[in-house]
PDB file of C-alpha atoms and ligand atoms in Angstrom:
ATOM      1  CA  MET A 118     132.179 141.826 136.567  1.00 57.00           C
ATOM      2  CA  GLU A 119     132.072 138.880 139.027  1.00 59.00           C
ATOM      3  CA  LEU A 120     134.617 136.461 138.793  1.00 71.00           C
ATOM      4  CA  LEU A 121     132.158 133.636 137.491  1.00 67.00           C
ATOM      5  CA  TYR A 122     131.913 131.489 139.930  1.00 59.00           C
ATOM      6  CA  ASN A 123     130.987 129.014 140.748  1.00 84.00           C
ATOM      7  CA  ARG A 124     133.606 126.973 138.800  1.00 89.00           C
ATOM      8  CA  GLU A 125     130.659 124.626 137.661  1.00 90.00           C
ATOM      9  CA  LYS A 126     129.476 127.879 136.065  1.00 92.00           C
ATOM     10  CA  LEU A 127     133.338 129.007 135.347  1.00 95.00           C
ATOM     11  CA  LEU A 128     134.133 125.756 133.239  1.00 97.00           C
ATOM     12  CA  ALA A 129     130.913 125.975 130.882  1.00 96.00           C
ATOM     13  CA  GLN A 130     131.402 128.964 129.595  1.00 97.00           C
ATOM     14  CA  ILE A 131     134.675 128.190 128.869  1.00 98.00           C
ATOM     15  CA  ARG A 132     133.638 125.151 127.185  1.00 98.00           C
ATOM     16  CA  ALA A 133     131.491 126.772 125.533  1.00 98.00           C
ATOM     17  CA  GLN A 134     134.248 128.706 123.649  1.00 98.00           C
ATOM     18  CA  MET A 135     135.617 125.258 122.209  1.00 98.00           C
ATOM     19  CA  ASN A 136     136.028 122.036 120.506  1.00 98.00           C
ATOM     20  CA  GLU A 137     136.727 119.518 122.553  1.00 98.00           C
ATOM     21  CA  LYS A 138     140.414 118.702 121.363  1.00 98.00           C
ATOM     22  CA  ARG A 139     140.833 122.432 122.633  1.00 98.00           C
ATOM     23  CA  TYR A 140     138.861 121.994 126.007  1.00 98.00           C
ATOM     24  CA  THR A 141     140.796 119.206 127.368  1.00 98.00           C
ATOM     25  CA  HIS A 142     144.431 120.749 126.600  1.00 98.00           C
ATOM     26  CA  THR A 143     143.033 123.486 128.930  1.00 98.00           C
ATOM     27  CA  LEU A 144     142.084 121.397 131.664  1.00 98.00           C
ATOM     28  CA  GLY A 145     145.653 120.138 130.991  1.00 98.00           C
ATOM     29  CA  VAL A 146     146.787 122.726 131.202  1.00 98.00           C
ATOM     30  CA  ALA A 147     145.746 124.599 134.247  1.00 98.00           C
ATOM     31  CA  ALA A 148     145.907 121.103 136.047  1.00 98.00           C
ATOM     32  CA  SER A 149     150.568 121.292 134.796  1.00 98.00           C
ATOM     33  CA  ALA A 150     149.923 125.146 135.758  1.00 98.00           C
ATOM     34  CA  ARG A 151     148.513 124.398 139.594  1.00 98.00           C
ATOM     35  CA  GLU A 152     151.487 121.657 139.565  1.00 98.00           C
ATOM     36  CA  LEU A 153     154.234 123.973 138.298  1.00 98.00           C
ATOM     37  CA  ALA A 154     152.810 126.236 140.984  1.00 98.00           C
ATOM     38  CA  LYS A 155     153.507 124.218 143.873  1.00 98.00           C
ATOM     39  CA  ARG A 156     156.769 123.307 142.714  1.00 98.00           C
ATOM     40  CA  PHE A 157     158.363 126.417 142.451  1.00 98.00           C
ATOM     41  CA  GLY A 158     156.253 128.789 144.589  1.00 98.00           C
ATOM     42  CA  ALA A 159     153.558 130.729 142.586  1.00 98.00           C
ATOM     43  CA  ASP A 160     150.393 130.647 143.685  1.00 97.00           C
ATOM     44  CA  PRO A 161     148.549 126.942 142.707  1.00 97.00           C
ATOM     45  CA  ASP A 162     144.660 128.982 142.997  1.00 96.00           C
ATOM     46  CA  LYS A 163     146.309 131.487 140.285  1.00 97.00           C
ATOM     47  CA  ALA A 164     148.270 129.194 137.860  1.00 98.00           C
ATOM     48  CA  GLU A 165     145.490 127.024 137.771  1.00 97.00           C
ATOM     49  CA  LEU A 166     142.779 129.234 136.640  1.00 97.00           C
ATOM     50  CA  ALA A 167     145.349 131.681 134.087  1.00 98.00           C
ATOM     51  CA  GLY A 168     145.540 128.033 132.696  1.00 98.00           C
ATOM     52  CA  PHE A 169     142.081 127.476 131.810  1.00 98.00           C
ATOM     53  CA  ALA A 170     141.139 131.015 130.669  1.00 98.00           C
ATOM     54  CA  HIS A 171     144.568 130.784 128.784  1.00 98.00           C
ATOM     55  CA  ASP A 172     142.973 129.612 125.110  1.00 98.00           C
ATOM     56  CA  TYR A 173     139.666 131.226 125.863  1.00 98.00           C
ATOM     57  CA  CYS A 174     138.986 132.805 122.518  1.00 98.00           C
ATOM     58  CA  LYS A 175     141.801 130.718 120.201  1.00 98.00           C
ATOM     59  CA  CYS A 176     138.669 129.042 118.941  1.00 98.00           C
ATOM     60  CA  TRP A 177     137.177 131.963 117.667  1.00 98.00           C
ATOM     61  CA  PRO A 178     136.469 133.351 114.137  1.00 98.00           C
ATOM     62  CA  MET A 179     139.868 135.346 113.517  1.00 97.00           C
ATOM     63  CA  ALA A 180     136.886 138.534 112.509  1.00 97.00           C
ATOM     64  CA  ARG A 181     135.748 138.562 116.123  1.00 97.00           C
ATOM     65  CA  MET A 182     139.084 138.353 117.343  1.00 97.00           C
ATOM     66  CA  ARG A 183     139.832 141.501 114.361  1.00 95.00           C
ATOM     67  CA  GLU A 184     137.198 143.310 115.985  1.00 94.00           C
ATOM     68  CA  TYR A 185     139.266 143.692 119.380  1.00 94.00           C
ATOM     69  CA  LEU A 186     141.892 144.189 118.059  1.00 94.00           C
ATOM     70  CA  LEU A 187     141.114 147.598 116.431  1.00 92.00           C
ATOM     71  CA  ARG A 188     138.538 148.169 119.775  1.00 92.00           C
ATOM     72  CA  TYR A 189     141.202 148.411 121.870  1.00 89.00           C
ATOM     73  CA  ASP A 190     144.969 149.538 122.035  1.00 84.00           C
ATOM     74  CA  PHE A 191     147.017 147.186 121.464  1.00 87.00           C
ATOM     75  CA  PRO A 192     150.511 147.485 120.045  1.00 84.00           C
ATOM     76  CA  GLU A 193     150.498 147.762 116.465  1.00 84.00           C
ATOM     77  CA  ASP A 194     152.575 144.619 115.553  1.00 91.00           C
ATOM     78  CA  ILE A 195     149.748 142.619 116.316  1.00 94.00           C
ATOM     79  CA  LEU A 196     147.185 142.924 114.196  1.00 91.00           C
ATOM     80  CA  THR A 197     150.151 142.894 111.204  1.00 90.00           C
ATOM     81  CA  GLY A 198     151.767 140.336 112.404  1.00 90.00           C
ATOM     82  CA  ASP A 199     150.613 136.364 112.875  1.00 94.00           C
ATOM     83  CA  LYS A 200     147.375 135.631 113.882  1.00 96.00           C
ATOM     84  CA  GLU A 201     148.453 132.530 115.713  1.00 96.00           C
ATOM     85  CA  LEU A 202     149.284 135.517 117.712  1.00 97.00           C
ATOM     86  CA  TRP A 203     146.053 136.998 118.684  1.00 97.00           C
ATOM     87  CA  HIS A 204     144.270 134.607 120.485  1.00 98.00           C
ATOM     88  CA  ALA A 205     146.703 135.683 123.843  1.00 98.00           C
ATOM     89  CA  PHE A 206     146.438 139.135 123.763  1.00 97.00           C
ATOM     90  CA  VAL A 207     142.612 139.737 122.509  1.00 97.00           C
ATOM     91  CA  GLY A 208     142.684 136.665 125.339  1.00 98.00           C
ATOM     92  CA  ALA A 209     143.886 139.288 128.086  1.00 97.00           C
ATOM     93  CA  ILE A 210     141.087 141.671 127.665  1.00 96.00           C
ATOM     94  CA  VAL A 211     138.132 138.897 126.838  1.00 97.00           C
ATOM     95  CA  ILE A 212     138.443 136.906 129.761  1.00 97.00           C
ATOM     96  CA  GLN A 213     138.418 140.215 131.902  1.00 96.00           C
ATOM     97  CA  THR A 214     134.673 140.949 130.780  1.00 95.00           C
ATOM     98  CA  GLU A 215     133.552 136.977 130.439  1.00 95.00           C
ATOM     99  CA  LEU A 216     134.643 135.796 132.823  1.00 95.00           C
ATOM    100  CA  GLY A 217     135.260 138.606 135.178  1.00 94.00           C
ATOM    101  CA  ILE A 218     138.410 138.007 135.975  1.00 95.00           C
ATOM    102  CA  ASP A 219     139.993 140.597 137.056  1.00 94.00           C
ATOM    103  CA  ASP A 220     143.752 139.472 138.637  1.00 97.00           C
ATOM    104  CA  PRO A 221     146.829 141.558 137.200  1.00 98.00           C
ATOM    105  CA  GLU A 222     148.987 138.197 137.372  1.00 98.00           C
ATOM    106  CA  ILE A 223     146.342 136.556 135.838  1.00 98.00           C
ATOM    107  CA  ILE A 224     146.348 138.873 132.496  1.00 98.00           C
ATOM    108  CA  GLN A 225     149.444 138.983 132.172  1.00 98.00           C
ATOM    109  CA  ALA A 226     150.003 135.744 131.849  1.00 98.00           C
ATOM    110  CA  VAL A 227     147.484 134.556 129.454  1.00 98.00           C
ATOM    111  CA  ARG A 228     149.107 137.953 127.510  1.00 97.00           C
ATOM    112  CA  TYR A 229     152.171 136.257 127.250  1.00 98.00           C
ATOM    113  CA  HIS A 230     151.479 132.938 127.466  1.00 98.00           C
ATOM    114  CA  THR A 231     152.613 132.419 123.997  1.00 98.00           C
ATOM    115  CA  THR A 232     155.379 135.151 122.845  1.00 97.00           C
ATOM    116  CA  GLY A 233     156.471 135.265 126.180  1.00 98.00           C
ATOM    117  CA  ARG A 234     158.078 138.728 127.165  1.00 97.00           C
ATOM    118  CA  ALA A 235     161.652 139.868 128.976  1.00 97.00           C
ATOM    119  CA  GLY A 236     161.011 139.461 132.211  1.00 97.00           C
ATOM    120  CA  MET A 237     158.555 137.917 132.791  1.00 98.00           C
ATOM    121  CA  SER A 238     156.768 136.941 136.149  1.00 98.00           C
ATOM    122  CA  LEU A 239     156.537 133.503 138.105  1.00 98.00           C
ATOM    123  CA  LEU A 240     153.417 132.684 137.369  1.00 98.00           C
ATOM    124  CA  GLU A 241     153.861 133.676 133.502  1.00 98.00           C
ATOM    125  CA  LYS A 242     156.491 130.732 133.259  1.00 98.00           C
ATOM    126  CA  VAL A 243     154.224 129.140 134.586  1.00 98.00           C
ATOM    127  CA  VAL A 244     151.307 128.959 132.343  1.00 99.00           C
ATOM    128  CA  CYS A 245     153.525 129.217 129.384  1.00 98.00           C
ATOM    129  CA  VAL A 246     155.417 126.539 130.957  1.00 98.00           C
ATOM    130  CA  ALA A 247     152.451 124.330 131.547  1.00 98.00           C
ATOM    131  CA  ASP A 248     150.841 124.892 127.875  1.00 98.00           C
ATOM    132  CA  TYR A 249     154.358 123.330 126.583  1.00 98.00           C
ATOM    133  CA  ILE A 250     154.123 120.047 128.489  1.00 98.00           C
ATOM    134  CA  GLU A 251     150.395 119.530 129.659  1.00 98.00           C
ATOM    135  CA  PRO A 252     149.718 115.656 129.180  1.00 98.00           C
ATOM    136  CA  GLY A 253     148.040 116.108 126.471  1.00 98.00           C
ATOM    137  CA  ARG A 254     151.211 117.560 124.375  1.00 98.00           C
ATOM    138  CA  ALA A 255     152.737 115.230 122.422  1.00 97.00           C
ATOM    139  CA  TYR A 256     156.006 116.188 119.653  1.00 96.00           C
ATOM    140  CA  PRO A 257     159.546 115.597 119.486  1.00 94.00           C
ATOM    141  CA  GLY A 258     161.388 117.140 122.324  1.00 96.00           C
ATOM    142  CA  VAL A 259     158.190 117.893 124.498  1.00 98.00           C
ATOM    143  CA  ASP A 260     159.422 115.018 127.530  1.00 98.00           C
ATOM    144  CA  ASN A 261     163.058 116.505 126.904  1.00 98.00           C
ATOM    145  CA  ILE A 262     161.569 120.187 128.725  1.00 98.00           C
ATOM    146  CA  ARG A 263     159.333 118.083 131.195  1.00 98.00           C
ATOM    147  CA  ARG A 264     162.698 116.539 132.546  1.00 98.00           C
ATOM    148  CA  LEU A 265     163.174 120.366 132.485  1.00 98.00           C
ATOM    149  CA  ALA A 266     160.389 121.176 134.306  1.00 98.00           C
ATOM    150  CA  GLU A 267     160.758 118.854 137.556  1.00 98.00           C
ATOM    151  CA  SER A 268     163.467 120.860 139.105  1.00 98.00           C
ATOM    152  CA  ASP A 269     164.251 123.850 136.452  1.00 97.00           C
ATOM    153  CA  LEU A 270     161.617 126.515 135.344  1.00 98.00           C
ATOM    154  CA  ASN A 271     164.135 128.936 133.514  1.00 97.00           C
ATOM    155  CA  LEU A 272     165.664 126.242 131.892  1.00 97.00           C
ATOM    156  CA  ALA A 273     162.195 124.376 130.593  1.00 98.00           C
ATOM    157  CA  LEU A 274     160.865 127.557 129.398  1.00 98.00           C
ATOM    158  CA  ALA A 275     164.479 128.095 127.629  1.00 98.00           C
ATOM    159  CA  GLU A 276     164.292 124.687 125.900  1.00 98.00           C
ATOM    160  CA  ALA A 277     160.905 125.502 125.228  1.00 98.00           C
ATOM    161  CA  LEU A 278     161.390 128.378 123.860  1.00 98.00           C
ATOM    162  CA  GLY A 279     163.816 127.699 121.709  1.00 98.00           C
ATOM    163  CA  GLY A 280     162.136 125.242 120.461  1.00 98.00           C
ATOM    164  CA  THR A 281     159.262 127.008 119.032  1.00 98.00           C
ATOM    165  CA  ILE A 282     161.659 129.591 116.855  1.00 98.00           C
ATOM    166  CA  THR A 283     163.660 126.722 115.972  1.00 98.00           C
ATOM    167  CA  HIS A 284     160.007 125.554 114.446  1.00 97.00           C
ATOM    168  CA  LEU A 285     159.062 128.903 113.365  1.00 98.00           C
ATOM    169  CA  ILE A 286     162.802 129.297 110.966  1.00 98.00           C
ATOM    170  CA  GLU A 287     161.658 125.931 109.761  1.00 98.00           C
ATOM    171  CA  GLN A 288     158.581 126.870 108.540  1.00 97.00           C
ATOM    172  CA  LYS A 289     159.605 130.343 107.333  1.00 97.00           C
ATOM    173  CA  LYS A 290     157.335 132.155 109.182  1.00 97.00           C
ATOM    174  CA  ARG A 291     158.111 134.810 111.277  1.00 96.00           C
ATOM    175  CA  VAL A 292     159.652 135.330 114.999  1.00 97.00           C
ATOM    176  CA  HIS A 293     157.844 138.090 116.892  1.00 96.00           C
ATOM    177  CA  PRO A 294     160.145 140.476 119.102  1.00 96.00           C
ATOM    178  CA  LEU A 295     157.851 139.196 121.896  1.00 96.00           C
ATOM    179  CA  THR A 296     158.898 135.770 121.592  1.00 97.00           C
ATOM    180  CA  LEU A 297     162.768 136.898 120.644  1.00 97.00           C
ATOM    181  CA  THR A 298     163.172 138.406 124.289  1.00 97.00           C
ATOM    182  CA  ALA A 299     161.744 136.430 125.847  1.00 98.00           C
ATOM    183  CA  TYR A 300     163.943 133.198 124.739  1.00 98.00           C
ATOM    184  CA  ASN A 301     167.294 135.358 125.067  1.00 97.00           C
ATOM    185  CA  ASP A 302     165.849 137.102 128.650  1.00 96.00           C
ATOM    186  CA  GLN A 303     166.385 133.196 129.583  1.00 92.00           C
ATOM    187  CA  LEU A 304     170.174 132.711 128.523  1.00 91.00           C
ATOM    188  CA  ASN A 305     170.995 136.010 130.664  1.00 84.00           C
ATOM    189  CA  ARG A 306     170.088 134.347 133.640  1.00 75.00           C
TER     190      ARG A 306
HETATM  191  O1  DGI B 574     147.615 128.010 121.653  1.00 63.46           O
HETATM  192  P1  DGI B 574     148.707 126.210 122.287  1.00 63.46           P
HETATM  193  O2  DGI B 574     147.869 126.061 120.411  1.00 63.46           O
HETATM  194  O3  DGI B 574     148.337 125.775 122.944  1.00 63.46           O
HETATM  195  O4  DGI B 574     149.810 126.951 121.711  1.00 63.46           O
HETATM  196  P2  DGI B 574     150.269 128.904 121.944  1.00 63.46           P
HETATM  197  O5  DGI B 574     149.532 130.082 122.363  1.00 63.46           O
HETATM  198  O6  DGI B 574     151.249 128.578 122.773  1.00 63.46           O
HETATM  199  O7  DGI B 574     151.223 128.945 120.065  1.00 63.46           O
HETATM  200  C1  DGI B 574     150.256 129.304 119.312  1.00 63.46           C
HETATM  201  C2  DGI B 574     151.320 129.100 118.603  1.00 63.46           C
HETATM  202  O8  DGI B 574     152.157 130.836 118.438  1.00 63.46           O
HETATM  203  C3  DGI B 574     152.118 127.949 117.808  1.00 63.46           C
HETATM  204  O9  DGI B 574     152.062 127.425 116.479  1.00 63.46           O
HETATM  205  C4  DGI B 574     153.238 128.731 117.944  1.00 63.46           C
HETATM  206  C5  DGI B 574     153.433 130.082 117.708  1.00 63.46           C
HETATM  207  N1  DGI B 574     154.151 131.117 117.333  1.00 63.46           N
HETATM  208  C6  DGI B 574     154.799 131.355 119.183  1.00 63.46           C
HETATM  209  N2  DGI B 574     155.140 131.781 118.958  1.00 63.46           N
HETATM  210  C7  DGI B 574     155.804 132.947 117.800  1.00 63.46           C
HETATM  211  C8  DGI B 574     154.266 132.564 117.574  1.00 63.46           C
HETATM  212  N3  DGI B 574     153.997 132.700 116.041  1.00 63.46           N
HETATM  213  C9  DGI B 574     154.053 132.987 115.193  1.00 63.46           C
HETATM  214  N4  DGI B 574     154.577 133.795 114.095  1.00 63.46           N
HETATM  215  N5  DGI B 574     155.957 134.056 116.073  1.00 63.46           N
HETATM  216  C10 DGI B 574     156.152 133.704 117.051  1.00 63.46           C
HETATM  217  O10 DGI B 574     156.909 134.758 117.350  1.00 63.46           O
HETATM  218 FE1   FE B 575     147.651 129.575 123.414  1.00 63.46          FE
HETATM  219 FE1   FE B 576     147.548 126.508 124.866  1.00 63.46          FE
END
């Protein structure tokens, strides 16, 4: 499938998947990702497109996402694990079939935007951090992450992942191994 171009068609298709709040967030992530890409030397167009696509199926019913998880070859612990992670892994598949995105770097950036992973690419980091700092985000610590992201993408990412891990532990929620290894990997630098 060809990339849904023009941009108007692409955005209309994405808009149709989600509520207004999620769409506003999506546009914010795309803008922040473009900015971070320019700052840190990633491809701004790829970063923006990944931002547009990153939460494509976030508002889908769980049952619809589960169909994909059963039909495609996903890591076993995603299906049995926390459903908050599903939209990233399913999104990486459906943006190919429904938006015509075939760039492996963009697909990986969507797949790992929630958990991260060890050895994240520059584009993966840009999209992950953009998700944390887009203008609509408001949570304790966001300004600190925004400040770090002015100059050091890795520090910003470590701070963001560390905050998520702390938050998950406080809520007695499971931390996926990918999230932990992504965090540790940032500290290894
Ligand atoms: O989709 P967004 O809300 O824009 O943001 P996201 O994709 O980064 O995160 C979605 C949710 O996933 C968020 O509430 C935090 C949660 N999350 C991130 N890592 C883990 C996790 N949840 C669990 N249970 N385990 C994780 O490792
Ligand atoms: Fe997400
Ligand atoms: Fe998001």
